[in-house]
mmCIF file of C-alpha atoms and ligand atoms in Angstrom:
data_model
loop_
_atom_site.group_PDB
_atom_site.id
_atom_site.type_symbol
_atom_site.label_atom_id
_atom_site.label_comp_id
_atom_site.label_asym_id
_atom_site.label_seq_id
_atom_site.Cartn_x
_atom_site.Cartn_y
_atom_site.Cartn_z
ATOM 1 C CA MET A 830 159.985 34.730 30.647
ATOM 2 C CA PRO A 831 160.721 34.342 33.917
ATOM 3 C CA SER A 832 163.514 35.556 35.902
ATOM 4 C CA GLU A 833 165.790 34.868 39.012
ATOM 5 C CA THR A 834 164.198 37.754 41.483
ATOM 6 C CA ALA A 835 165.163 37.744 44.861
ATOM 7 C CA PRO A 836 162.969 36.011 47.085
ATOM 8 C CA GLN A 837 161.033 38.222 49.004
ATOM 9 C CA LYS A 838 158.112 36.166 48.679
ATOM 10 C CA THR A 839 157.230 34.251 52.314
ATOM 11 C CA ILE A 840 156.609 31.267 50.133
ATOM 12 C CA LEU A 841 159.064 31.498 47.950
ATOM 13 C CA ARG A 842 161.173 32.525 51.422
ATOM 14 C CA ALA A 843 159.878 28.713 53.160
ATOM 15 C CA LEU A 844 160.168 26.891 49.457
ATOM 16 C CA ARG A 845 163.894 27.620 50.033
ATOM 17 C CA GLY A 846 164.416 26.406 53.055
ATOM 18 C CA GLU A 847 163.532 29.680 55.596
ATOM 19 C CA ASN A 848 161.794 29.097 59.201
ATOM 20 C CA LEU A 849 159.656 31.579 59.107
ATOM 21 C CA PRO A 850 157.605 33.307 62.589
ATOM 22 C CA ILE A 851 154.566 33.005 61.156
ATOM 23 C CA PRO A 852 153.624 30.064 57.865
ATOM 24 C CA PRO A 853 152.627 31.411 55.130
ATOM 25 C CA VAL A 854 149.237 29.743 53.774
ATOM 26 C CA TRP A 855 147.221 28.952 51.085
ATOM 27 C CA MET A 856 144.196 26.713 50.825
ATOM 28 C CA MET A 857 143.669 24.033 47.978
ATOM 29 C CA ARG A 858 140.650 24.614 46.484
ATOM 30 C CA GLN A 859 140.828 28.576 47.754
ATOM 31 C CA ALA A 860 138.798 29.472 44.940
ATOM 32 C CA GLY A 861 135.466 27.603 45.122
ATOM 33 C CA ARG A 862 131.878 27.039 45.609
ATOM 34 C CA TYR A 863 132.226 27.634 49.157
ATOM 35 C CA LEU A 864 132.475 31.474 48.337
ATOM 36 C CA PRO A 865 129.379 33.437 47.099
ATOM 37 C CA GLU A 866 131.276 35.650 44.580
ATOM 38 C CA TYR A 867 132.978 31.548 43.208
ATOM 39 C CA ARG A 868 129.023 30.606 42.673
ATOM 40 C CA ALA A 869 128.682 34.758 41.186
ATOM 41 C CA THR A 870 131.050 33.993 38.279
ATOM 42 C CA ARG A 871 130.856 30.209 37.569
ATOM 43 C CA ALA A 872 127.057 31.403 37.049
ATOM 44 C CA GLN A 873 128.011 34.141 34.537
ATOM 45 C CA ALA A 874 130.491 31.642 32.840
ATOM 46 C CA GLY A 875 127.163 28.752 32.504
ATOM 47 C CA ASP A 876 129.329 26.063 32.602
ATOM 48 C CA PHE A 877 132.747 24.704 34.199
ATOM 49 C CA LEU A 878 135.033 24.187 31.344
ATOM 50 C CA SER A 879 133.989 27.441 30.443
ATOM 51 C CA LEU A 880 135.287 29.328 33.354
ATOM 52 C CA CYS A 881 138.055 27.365 33.377
ATOM 53 C CA TYR A 882 139.088 28.660 29.411
ATOM 54 C CA THR A 883 137.579 32.179 29.869
ATOM 55 C CA PRO A 884 140.621 33.749 31.187
ATOM 56 C CA ASP A 885 138.973 37.041 32.785
ATOM 57 C CA MET A 886 136.707 34.881 34.153
ATOM 58 C CA ALA A 887 139.251 32.483 35.625
ATOM 59 C CA ALA A 888 141.804 35.260 36.490
ATOM 60 C CA GLU A 889 138.562 37.008 38.550
ATOM 61 C CA VAL A 890 138.106 33.631 40.661
ATOM 62 C CA THR A 891 141.770 33.326 41.307
ATOM 63 C CA LEU A 892 142.106 36.397 42.407
ATOM 64 C CA GLN A 893 138.760 36.187 44.591
ATOM 65 C CA PRO A 894 140.187 34.630 47.622
ATOM 66 C CA ILE A 895 143.560 37.010 47.612
ATOM 67 C CA ARG A 896 141.026 39.890 47.997
ATOM 68 C CA ARG A 897 138.891 38.193 50.513
ATOM 69 C CA TYR A 898 142.052 36.816 52.574
ATOM 70 C CA GLY A 899 144.903 38.285 52.274
ATOM 71 C CA PHE A 900 146.569 34.315 51.334
ATOM 72 C CA ASP A 901 150.077 34.418 50.772
ATOM 73 C CA ALA A 902 149.847 32.359 46.925
ATOM 74 C CA ALA A 903 146.962 32.307 44.037
ATOM 75 C CA ILE A 904 146.906 29.081 42.530
ATOM 76 C CA LEU A 905 145.216 29.284 39.492
ATOM 77 C CA PHE A 906 141.728 27.951 38.411
ATOM 78 C CA ALA A 907 142.101 25.800 35.592
ATOM 79 C CA ASP A 908 141.443 21.771 36.810
ATOM 80 C CA ILE A 909 143.396 18.266 36.286
ATOM 81 C CA LEU A 910 141.732 17.133 33.166
ATOM 82 C CA LEU A 911 142.390 19.848 30.888
ATOM 83 C CA LEU A 912 145.815 18.759 30.188
ATOM 84 C CA PRO A 913 143.644 15.143 28.993
ATOM 85 C CA GLN A 914 141.505 17.279 26.706
ATOM 86 C CA ALA A 915 144.489 18.590 25.233
ATOM 87 C CA LEU A 916 145.491 15.280 24.575
ATOM 88 C CA GLY A 917 142.700 14.588 22.453
ATOM 89 C CA ALA A 918 140.094 12.825 25.103
ATOM 90 C CA ASP A 919 136.805 14.542 25.156
ATOM 91 C CA LEU A 920 136.217 15.666 28.250
ATOM 92 C CA TRP A 921 132.855 16.731 29.981
ATOM 93 C CA PHE A 922 131.166 17.717 33.592
ATOM 94 C CA VAL A 923 127.871 16.174 34.818
ATOM 95 C CA THR A 924 126.881 18.447 37.210
ATOM 96 C CA GLY A 925 126.270 17.006 40.239
ATOM 97 C CA GLU A 926 128.280 14.022 39.616
ATOM 98 C CA GLY A 927 131.755 15.509 38.340
ATOM 99 C CA PRO A 928 133.832 14.970 35.497
ATOM 100 C CA ARG A 929 133.550 12.139 32.309
ATOM 101 C CA LEU A 930 136.248 11.714 29.832
ATOM 102 C CA SER A 931 136.225 8.966 26.699
ATOM 103 C CA THR A 932 138.288 6.053 27.659
ATOM 104 C CA ILE A 933 141.496 5.269 27.131
ATOM 105 C CA THR A 934 142.236 1.432 27.478
ATOM 106 C CA THR A 935 143.954 0.124 23.789
ATOM 107 C CA PRO A 936 146.452 0.117 21.999
ATOM 108 C CA ALA A 937 144.150 1.534 19.183
ATOM 109 C CA GLU A 938 142.941 4.360 21.854
ATOM 110 C CA MET A 939 146.147 4.990 22.976
ATOM 111 C CA ALA A 940 147.242 5.602 19.365
ATOM 112 C CA LYS A 941 144.572 8.147 18.917
ATOM 113 C CA LEU A 942 145.856 10.547 21.120
ATOM 114 C CA LYS A 943 148.021 13.752 20.346
ATOM 115 C CA SER A 944 151.650 14.146 20.648
ATOM 116 C CA ALA A 945 152.817 15.639 23.885
ATOM 117 C CA ASP A 946 153.994 18.960 21.984
ATOM 118 C CA ASP A 947 150.822 19.277 20.717
ATOM 119 C CA VAL A 948 149.051 20.430 23.598
ATOM 120 C CA HIS A 949 149.257 24.184 23.343
ATOM 121 C CA GLU A 950 147.096 25.041 21.433
ATOM 122 C CA THR A 951 143.979 24.087 23.544
ATOM 123 C CA LEU A 952 145.754 25.365 27.092
ATOM 124 C CA ALA A 953 146.332 28.421 24.714
ATOM 125 C CA PRO A 954 143.962 30.140 27.329
ATOM 126 C CA VAL A 955 145.161 28.179 31.096
ATOM 127 C CA TYR A 956 148.676 30.341 30.083
ATOM 128 C CA GLU A 957 146.774 33.546 29.139
ATOM 129 C CA THR A 958 145.090 33.379 32.739
ATOM 130 C CA LEU A 959 148.569 33.566 34.107
ATOM 131 C CA ARG A 960 149.696 36.564 32.336
ATOM 132 C CA ILE A 961 146.718 38.241 33.083
ATOM 133 C CA LEU A 962 147.468 37.006 37.346
ATOM 134 C CA ARG A 963 151.189 38.074 37.379
ATOM 135 C CA GLY A 964 149.931 41.460 36.264
ATOM 136 C CA ALA A 965 146.577 41.489 38.556
ATOM 137 C CA LEU A 966 148.473 40.406 41.580
ATOM 138 C CA PRO A 967 149.599 42.189 44.844
ATOM 139 C CA ASN A 968 153.212 41.919 44.966
ATOM 140 C CA GLU A 969 153.497 39.725 47.871
ATOM 141 C CA THR A 970 151.584 37.047 46.849
ATOM 142 C CA THR A 971 153.182 33.790 44.864
ATOM 143 C CA LEU A 972 151.785 32.347 41.086
ATOM 144 C CA ILE A 973 151.333 29.082 41.740
ATOM 145 C CA GLY A 974 150.703 26.573 38.899
ATOM 146 C CA PHE A 975 150.046 22.896 38.429
ATOM 147 C CA ALA A 976 148.996 19.987 37.228
ATOM 148 C CA GLY A 977 147.955 16.404 37.678
ATOM 149 C CA ALA A 978 150.704 14.034 38.505
ATOM 150 C CA PRO A 979 150.699 11.014 35.841
ATOM 151 C CA TRP A 980 148.644 8.168 37.602
ATOM 152 C CA THR A 981 146.121 10.283 38.954
ATOM 153 C CA VAL A 982 145.825 11.765 35.621
ATOM 154 C CA ALA A 983 145.798 8.497 34.091
ATOM 155 C CA THR A 984 143.229 6.748 36.576
ATOM 156 C CA TYR A 985 140.513 9.666 34.837
ATOM 157 C CA MET A 986 141.852 8.632 31.146
ATOM 158 C CA ILE A 987 141.194 5.133 32.099
ATOM 159 C CA ALA A 988 137.986 4.997 33.818
ATOM 160 C CA GLY A 989 136.577 8.122 32.321
ATOM 161 C CA ARG A 990 135.376 9.521 36.082
ATOM 162 C CA GLY A 991 136.521 9.784 39.021
ATOM 163 C CA THR A 992 136.796 6.394 40.740
ATOM 164 C CA PRO A 993 136.541 5.525 44.493
ATOM 165 C CA ASP A 994 139.355 2.774 44.476
ATOM 166 C CA GLN A 995 140.806 3.042 41.083
ATOM 167 C CA ALA A 996 139.974 -0.209 39.927
ATOM 168 C CA PRO A 997 140.056 0.262 36.398
ATOM 169 C CA ALA A 998 143.089 1.729 36.003
ATOM 170 C CA HIS A 999 144.917 -1.002 38.530
ATOM 171 C CA ALA A 1000 143.214 -3.400 36.067
ATOM 172 C CA LEU A 1001 145.012 -1.726 32.681
ATOM 173 C CA MET A 1002 148.654 -1.832 34.825
ATOM 174 C CA ASN A 1003 148.687 -5.761 35.535
ATOM 175 C CA GLU A 1004 146.659 -7.073 32.210
ATOM 176 C CA ASP A 1005 148.250 -4.449 29.262
ATOM 177 C CA ARG A 1006 151.132 -3.293 30.502
ATOM 178 C CA ALA A 1007 152.604 -1.366 27.329
ATOM 179 C CA THR A 1008 149.016 0.144 27.031
ATOM 180 C CA PHE A 1009 149.163 1.583 30.741
ATOM 181 C CA ASP A 1010 152.889 2.292 30.290
ATOM 182 C CA ALA A 1011 152.109 4.249 27.124
ATOM 183 C CA LEU A 1012 149.720 6.342 29.070
ATOM 184 C CA ILE A 1013 151.892 6.996 31.787
ATOM 185 C CA GLU A 1014 154.824 8.073 29.926
ATOM 186 C CA ARG A 1015 152.627 10.379 27.285
ATOM 187 C CA ILE A 1016 150.674 11.959 30.343
ATOM 188 C CA THR A 1017 154.276 12.594 31.606
ATOM 189 C CA GLU A 1018 155.461 14.115 27.975
ATOM 190 C CA GLY A 1019 152.456 16.486 28.142
ATOM 191 C CA THR A 1020 153.011 17.882 31.791
ATOM 192 C CA ILE A 1021 156.593 18.557 31.185
ATOM 193 C CA GLY A 1022 155.522 21.236 28.388
ATOM 194 C CA TYR A 1023 152.111 22.264 29.813
ATOM 195 C CA LEU A 1024 154.039 22.939 33.235
ATOM 196 C CA SER A 1025 156.890 24.549 31.278
ATOM 197 C CA ALA A 1026 154.395 26.893 29.473
ATOM 198 C CA GLN A 1027 152.846 28.125 33.106
ATOM 199 C CA ILE A 1028 156.470 29.296 33.966
ATOM 200 C CA GLU A 1029 156.961 31.267 30.668
ATOM 201 C CA ALA A 1030 153.909 32.601 30.888
ATOM 202 C CA GLY A 1031 154.362 33.675 34.664
ATOM 203 C CA ALA A 1032 154.025 30.717 37.348
ATOM 204 C CA GLU A 1033 156.312 31.265 40.128
ATOM 205 C CA VAL A 1034 155.842 27.557 41.969
ATOM 206 C CA VAL A 1035 154.672 24.710 40.171
ATOM 207 C CA LYS A 1036 152.598 21.985 42.128
ATOM 208 C CA LEU A 1037 152.503 18.417 41.118
ATOM 209 C CA PHE A 1038 148.736 17.333 42.822
ATOM 210 C CA ASP A 1039 148.908 12.825 42.853
ATOM 211 C CA SER A 1040 145.609 12.840 44.435
ATOM 212 C CA TRP A 1041 145.225 8.725 44.057
ATOM 213 C CA ALA A 1042 148.510 8.093 45.501
ATOM 214 C CA GLY A 1043 147.687 6.155 48.220
ATOM 215 C CA SER A 1044 146.107 3.117 46.311
ATOM 216 C CA LEU A 1045 150.140 2.183 45.118
ATOM 217 C CA LYS A 1046 151.698 0.630 46.773
ATOM 218 C CA GLY A 1047 155.121 -1.669 47.239
ATOM 219 C CA ASP A 1048 156.801 -1.215 43.306
ATOM 220 C CA ALA A 1049 153.421 0.318 42.064
ATOM 221 C CA PHE A 1050 153.970 2.945 44.346
ATOM 222 C CA ASN A 1051 158.011 3.713 43.334
ATOM 223 C CA ARG A 1052 157.145 2.998 39.404
ATOM 224 C CA TYR A 1053 154.277 5.300 39.263
ATOM 225 C CA ALA A 1054 154.401 7.871 41.275
ATOM 226 C CA VAL A 1055 158.170 8.229 42.212
ATOM 227 C CA ALA A 1056 159.529 7.975 39.132
ATOM 228 C CA PRO A 1057 157.335 10.055 37.078
ATOM 229 C CA ALA A 1058 157.531 12.696 39.804
ATOM 230 C CA ARG A 1059 161.143 12.477 39.293
ATOM 231 C CA GLN A 1060 161.331 12.948 35.609
ATOM 232 C CA ILE A 1061 158.995 15.960 35.467
ATOM 233 C CA ILE A 1062 161.205 17.684 38.010
ATOM 234 C CA SER A 1063 164.110 16.862 36.750
ATOM 235 C CA ALA A 1064 162.892 18.134 33.328
ATOM 236 C CA LEU A 1065 161.490 21.264 34.854
ATOM 237 C CA LYS A 1066 164.898 21.869 36.872
ATOM 238 C CA THR A 1067 167.205 21.426 34.049
ATOM 239 C CA ARG A 1068 165.116 24.334 32.294
ATOM 240 C CA TYR A 1069 164.096 26.550 35.500
ATOM 241 C CA PRO A 1070 166.598 25.955 38.036
ATOM 242 C CA HIS A 1071 165.033 29.075 40.295
ATOM 243 C CA ILE A 1072 161.169 27.313 40.189
ATOM 244 C CA PRO A 1073 160.474 25.476 43.438
ATOM 245 C CA ILE A 1074 158.519 22.121 43.102
ATOM 246 C CA ILE A 1075 155.731 21.246 45.527
ATOM 247 C CA ALA A 1076 155.002 17.264 45.433
ATOM 248 C CA PHE A 1077 151.622 15.586 47.110
ATOM 249 C CA PRO A 1078 151.916 12.335 46.772
ATOM 250 C CA ARG A 1079 148.177 12.517 48.584
ATOM 251 C CA GLU A 1080 147.621 9.289 51.193
ATOM 252 C CA ALA A 1081 150.989 8.390 50.652
ATOM 253 C CA GLY A 1082 151.042 7.242 54.425
ATOM 254 C CA GLN A 1083 155.043 6.296 54.729
ATOM 255 C CA GLY A 1084 155.386 6.796 51.078
ATOM 256 C CA TYR A 1085 155.847 10.514 52.375
ATOM 257 C CA VAL A 1086 159.589 9.449 53.514
ATOM 258 C CA GLY A 1087 162.167 10.339 51.796
ATOM 259 C CA PHE A 1088 159.806 11.799 48.703
ATOM 260 C CA ALA A 1089 161.037 15.211 48.000
ATOM 261 C CA LYS A 1090 165.159 13.733 47.765
ATOM 262 C CA ALA A 1091 163.793 10.482 45.685
ATOM 263 C CA THR A 1092 161.911 13.000 43.263
ATOM 264 C CA GLY A 1093 163.596 16.541 43.734
ATOM 265 C CA ALA A 1094 160.624 18.235 44.952
ATOM 266 C CA ASP A 1095 161.327 20.995 46.889
ATOM 267 C CA CYS A 1096 157.827 20.911 49.715
ATOM 268 C CA VAL A 1097 155.771 17.765 49.719
ATOM 269 C CA ALA A 1098 152.751 18.135 50.457
ATOM 270 C CA LEU A 1099 150.847 16.714 53.326
ATOM 271 C CA ASP A 1100 146.983 15.543 54.103
ATOM 272 C CA ASN A 1101 145.883 14.628 57.203
ATOM 273 C CA SER A 1102 145.978 11.150 57.419
ATOM 274 C CA VAL A 1103 149.569 11.727 59.235
ATOM 275 C CA SER A 1104 149.872 13.413 61.751
ATOM 276 C CA ALA A 1105 152.090 17.195 61.973
ATOM 277 C CA GLU A 1106 154.534 15.563 64.994
ATOM 278 C CA TRP A 1107 155.233 12.230 62.746
ATOM 279 C CA ALA A 1108 155.546 14.267 59.540
ATOM 280 C CA ALA A 1109 157.913 16.849 60.976
ATOM 281 C CA GLU A 1110 159.969 13.982 62.698
ATOM 282 C CA HIS A 1111 160.116 12.011 58.935
ATOM 283 C CA VAL A 1112 159.418 14.263 56.259
ATOM 284 C CA GLN A 1113 160.293 18.009 57.592
ATOM 285 C CA CYS A 1114 164.284 17.103 58.399
ATOM 286 C CA ASP A 1115 164.278 16.933 54.515
ATOM 287 C CA GLY A 1116 163.235 20.455 53.831
ATOM 288 C CA CYS A 1117 159.685 22.084 53.514
ATOM 289 C CA VAL A 1118 156.601 21.048 54.060
ATOM 290 C CA GLN A 1119 152.685 21.947 53.398
ATOM 291 C CA GLY A 1120 150.059 21.025 55.119
ATOM 292 C CA ASN A 1121 147.924 19.402 56.948
ATOM 293 C CA LEU A 1122 144.862 21.001 58.702
ATOM 294 C CA ALA A 1123 141.432 18.513 58.228
ATOM 295 C CA PRO A 1124 139.316 20.371 55.631
ATOM 296 C CA GLY A 1125 136.664 19.503 58.385
ATOM 297 C CA HIS A 1126 137.570 22.302 60.669
ATOM 298 C CA MET A 1127 136.487 25.092 57.450
ATOM 299 C CA VAL A 1128 132.832 23.329 58.262
ATOM 300 C CA THR A 1129 132.394 23.326 62.029
ATOM 301 C CA GLY A 1130 135.050 25.980 62.531
ATOM 302 C CA GLY A 1131 135.208 26.910 66.485
ATOM 303 C CA ALA A 1132 137.490 26.321 69.366
ATOM 304 C CA ASP A 1133 138.578 22.662 67.654
ATOM 305 C CA LEU A 1134 139.649 24.874 64.332
ATOM 306 C CA VAL A 1135 141.711 27.097 66.716
ATOM 307 C CA ARG A 1136 143.039 24.332 68.766
ATOM 308 C CA GLU A 1137 144.399 22.643 65.661
ATOM 309 C CA THR A 1138 145.489 25.558 63.614
ATOM 310 C CA GLN A 1139 147.750 26.132 66.816
ATOM 311 C CA ARG A 1140 149.015 23.120 66.939
ATOM 312 C CA ILE A 1141 149.671 21.807 63.343
ATOM 313 C CA VAL A 1142 152.127 25.639 63.329
ATOM 314 C CA ARG A 1143 153.293 24.500 66.651
ATOM 315 C CA ALA A 1144 154.229 20.589 65.281
ATOM 316 C CA PHE A 1145 156.549 22.299 62.250
ATOM 317 C CA SER A 1146 157.887 25.587 63.744
ATOM 318 C CA ALA A 1147 160.991 23.585 64.088
ATOM 319 C CA GLY A 1148 162.079 23.833 59.879
ATOM 320 C CA PRO A 1149 160.137 25.576 56.834
ATOM 321 C CA HIS A 1150 155.898 25.144 56.807
ATOM 322 C CA ILE A 1151 153.711 26.591 54.476
ATOM 323 C CA PHE A 1152 150.655 26.386 56.661
ATOM 324 C CA ASN A 1153 147.453 24.971 54.291
ATOM 325 C CA LEU A 1154 144.908 21.900 54.232
ATOM 326 C CA GLY A 1155 145.178 18.505 54.176
ATOM 327 C CA HIS A 1156 142.416 18.391 51.030
ATOM 328 C CA GLY A 1157 140.642 20.419 49.362
ATOM 329 C CA ILE A 1158 138.329 23.165 51.265
ATOM 330 C CA THR A 1159 134.721 21.585 50.701
ATOM 331 C CA PRO A 1160 131.898 23.792 49.442
ATOM 332 C CA ASP A 1161 129.644 23.372 52.926
ATOM 333 C CA ALA A 1162 132.793 24.735 54.457
ATOM 334 C CA ASN A 1163 132.268 28.050 56.007
ATOM 335 C CA PRO A 1164 133.452 31.882 54.760
ATOM 336 C CA ASP A 1165 134.304 32.923 58.291
ATOM 337 C CA ASN A 1166 135.754 29.646 59.616
ATOM 338 C CA VAL A 1167 138.884 30.501 56.870
ATOM 339 C CA ALA A 1168 139.089 34.321 58.545
ATOM 340 C CA LEU A 1169 139.365 32.476 61.714
ATOM 341 C CA MET A 1170 142.231 30.158 61.068
ATOM 342 C CA ILE A 1171 144.289 32.888 59.566
ATOM 343 C CA GLU A 1172 143.672 35.304 62.104
ATOM 344 C CA THR A 1173 145.107 32.116 64.697
ATOM 345 C CA LEU A 1174 148.424 31.724 62.046
ATOM 346 C CA ARG A 1175 149.267 35.108 62.085
ATOM 347 C CA THR A 1176 148.421 35.828 65.862
ATOM 348 C CA PRO A 1177 151.997 35.067 67.681
ATOM 349 C CA LEU A 1178 152.090 32.283 69.911
ATOM 350 C CA ALA A 1179 152.167 32.815 73.669
ATOM 351 C CA ASP A 1180 155.034 30.040 74.019
HETATM 352 O O1 1CP B 1056 132.738 24.659 40.205
HETATM 353 C C1 1CP B 1056 132.303 23.648 40.294
HETATM 354 O O2 1CP B 1056 131.635 22.928 40.459
HETATM 355 C C2 1CP B 1056 133.415 22.875 39.352
HETATM 356 C C3 1CP B 1056 134.356 22.253 40.865
HETATM 357 C C4 1CP B 1056 135.709 22.057 40.415
HETATM 358 C C5 1CP B 1056 136.656 22.973 40.831
HETATM 359 C C6 1CP B 1056 136.320 24.556 41.821
HETATM 360 C C7 1CP B 1056 136.396 21.031 39.947
HETATM 361 C C8 1CP B 1056 136.062 20.076 39.111
HETATM 362 N N1 1CP B 1056 138.002 21.706 39.883
HETATM 363 C C9 1CP B 1056 137.878 22.693 40.474
HETATM 364 C C10 1CP B 1056 139.368 23.488 40.683
HETATM 365 C C11 1CP B 1056 140.822 23.179 40.628
HETATM 366 N N2 1CP B 1056 140.932 21.589 40.090
HETATM 367 C C12 1CP B 1056 141.920 23.442 41.105
HETATM 368 C C13 1CP B 1056 141.849 25.204 41.014
HETATM 369 C C14 1CP B 1056 143.194 25.583 42.220
HETATM 370 C C15 1CP B 1056 142.336 25.767 43.162
HETATM 371 O O3 1CP B 1056 142.723 24.709 44.573
HETATM 372 O O4 1CP B 1056 141.900 26.779 43.961
HETATM 373 C C16 1CP B 1056 142.500 22.458 41.141
HETATM 374 C C17 1CP B 1056 143.729 22.691 41.856
HETATM 375 C C18 1CP B 1056 141.708 21.450 40.778
HETATM 376 C C19 1CP B 1056 142.620 20.257 40.622
HETATM 377 C C20 1CP B 1056 142.291 18.754 40.370
HETATM 378 N N3 1CP B 1056 141.006 18.760 39.875
HETATM 379 C C21 1CP B 1056 142.449 17.604 41.692
HETATM 380 C C22 1CP B 1056 143.519 17.224 42.264
HETATM 381 C C23 1CP B 1056 143.157 17.781 43.926
HETATM 382 C C24 1CP B 1056 142.095 17.528 44.451
HETATM 383 O O5 1CP B 1056 141.545 17.996 45.406
HETATM 384 O O6 1CP B 1056 142.035 15.886 44.856
HETATM 385 C C25 1CP B 1056 141.994 16.508 40.834
HETATM 386 C C26 1CP B 1056 141.740 15.316 41.240
HETATM 387 C C27 1CP B 1056 140.605 17.101 40.068
HETATM 388 C C28 1CP B 1056 139.609 16.488 39.548
HETATM 389 C C29 1CP B 1056 138.121 17.471 39.483
HETATM 390 N N4 1CP B 1056 137.502 18.657 38.718
HETATM 391 C C30 1CP B 1056 136.631 18.374 39.378
HETATM 392 C C31 1CP B 1056 136.186 17.931 40.485
HETATM 393 C C32 1CP B 1056 134.801 17.732 41.302
HETATM 394 C C33 1CP B 1056 137.255 16.670 40.465
HETATM 395 C C34 1CP B 1056 137.081 15.420 41.258
HETATM 396 C C35 1CP B 1056 136.375 14.253 40.744
HETATM 397 C C36 1CP B 1056 136.277 12.898 40.860
HETATM 398 O O7 1CP B 1056 137.637 12.710 41.687
HETATM 399 O O8 1CP B 1056 135.489 12.861 41.620
#
């Protein structure tokens, strides 16, 4: 059961609005293919979904970057597409290409989905992974659970795969709004139950990934990025008022302004399409922000990485900040560059 503990952990302190002299740090996709130890466990598991659904192995890959780098947070190893699978969609991964799902584009397909309350049997191994992690993590490390935001999850369920412009999801939104809205609502309810169960199993923070929020414009952004996030956050805050929530409306641009206030999120995660200086003025004024180093620096390293890390730390130094990348670290990243980023961060700046 979650308990109200005094916030000692740096990530929790930042999420409660404290401005720490050295920002706490973790990295999106920190357990991933750039690490040889991840590749070894992944090979042992056989395939990606087996890795997600085998609690000992999922816990092991979650812990690997904590052991190697001493990150301030560990993020549960799972995937945003496990919820669609738990709702009844078929899910598989094509090597070298990515995820594939059976599609939901008609009222008949929608009717075949399970109810939001029926997802927990499939997802039980994920909750077990969290329980293992709570016992295995160092005392100072915060455990983050997560889910995809409804729009992003819907884009995969409608298209059956990742799509560069999310055209199939936009088409359904325009052509059959009732089915589209029913799907968004089912995912929203499922997400509330899924994240609640993650918190019960030991997640101390949860994050909502809206990776494709950037393709929602104007009213659609309010209706399908802001409103579902607000619904999920308000339901979680009613049940677990002390659990901080990070929202990541990736590539929202101007949509970042006021997003925390509009949704109730404790922290907004920033991609690297916005400058830290702009975000400090327009987003951090409302509370904690997370981000936003371009992931490419983890490939190229060197003086540019050091300079950019210091620039971001300086830009956000007047308020609460969790250091992170603007998106996930890529498989071609050099593990030594991650160490250099952390060393740079933890060395106090001269002025
Ligand atoms: O080992 C492999 O080859 C699989 C690659 C992989 C990994 C490591 C996938 C497939 N998912 C994951 C883990 C994962 N996914 C985590 C674990 C925790 C961590 O960050 O370390 C998280 C939080 C996610 C979230 C996720 N999955 C998102 C949202 C964040 C983002 O990157 O924008 C999305 C969009 C997915 C879908 C997905 N899963 C995997 C891939 C390759 C994709 C993207 C597919 C596409 O759009 O083409």
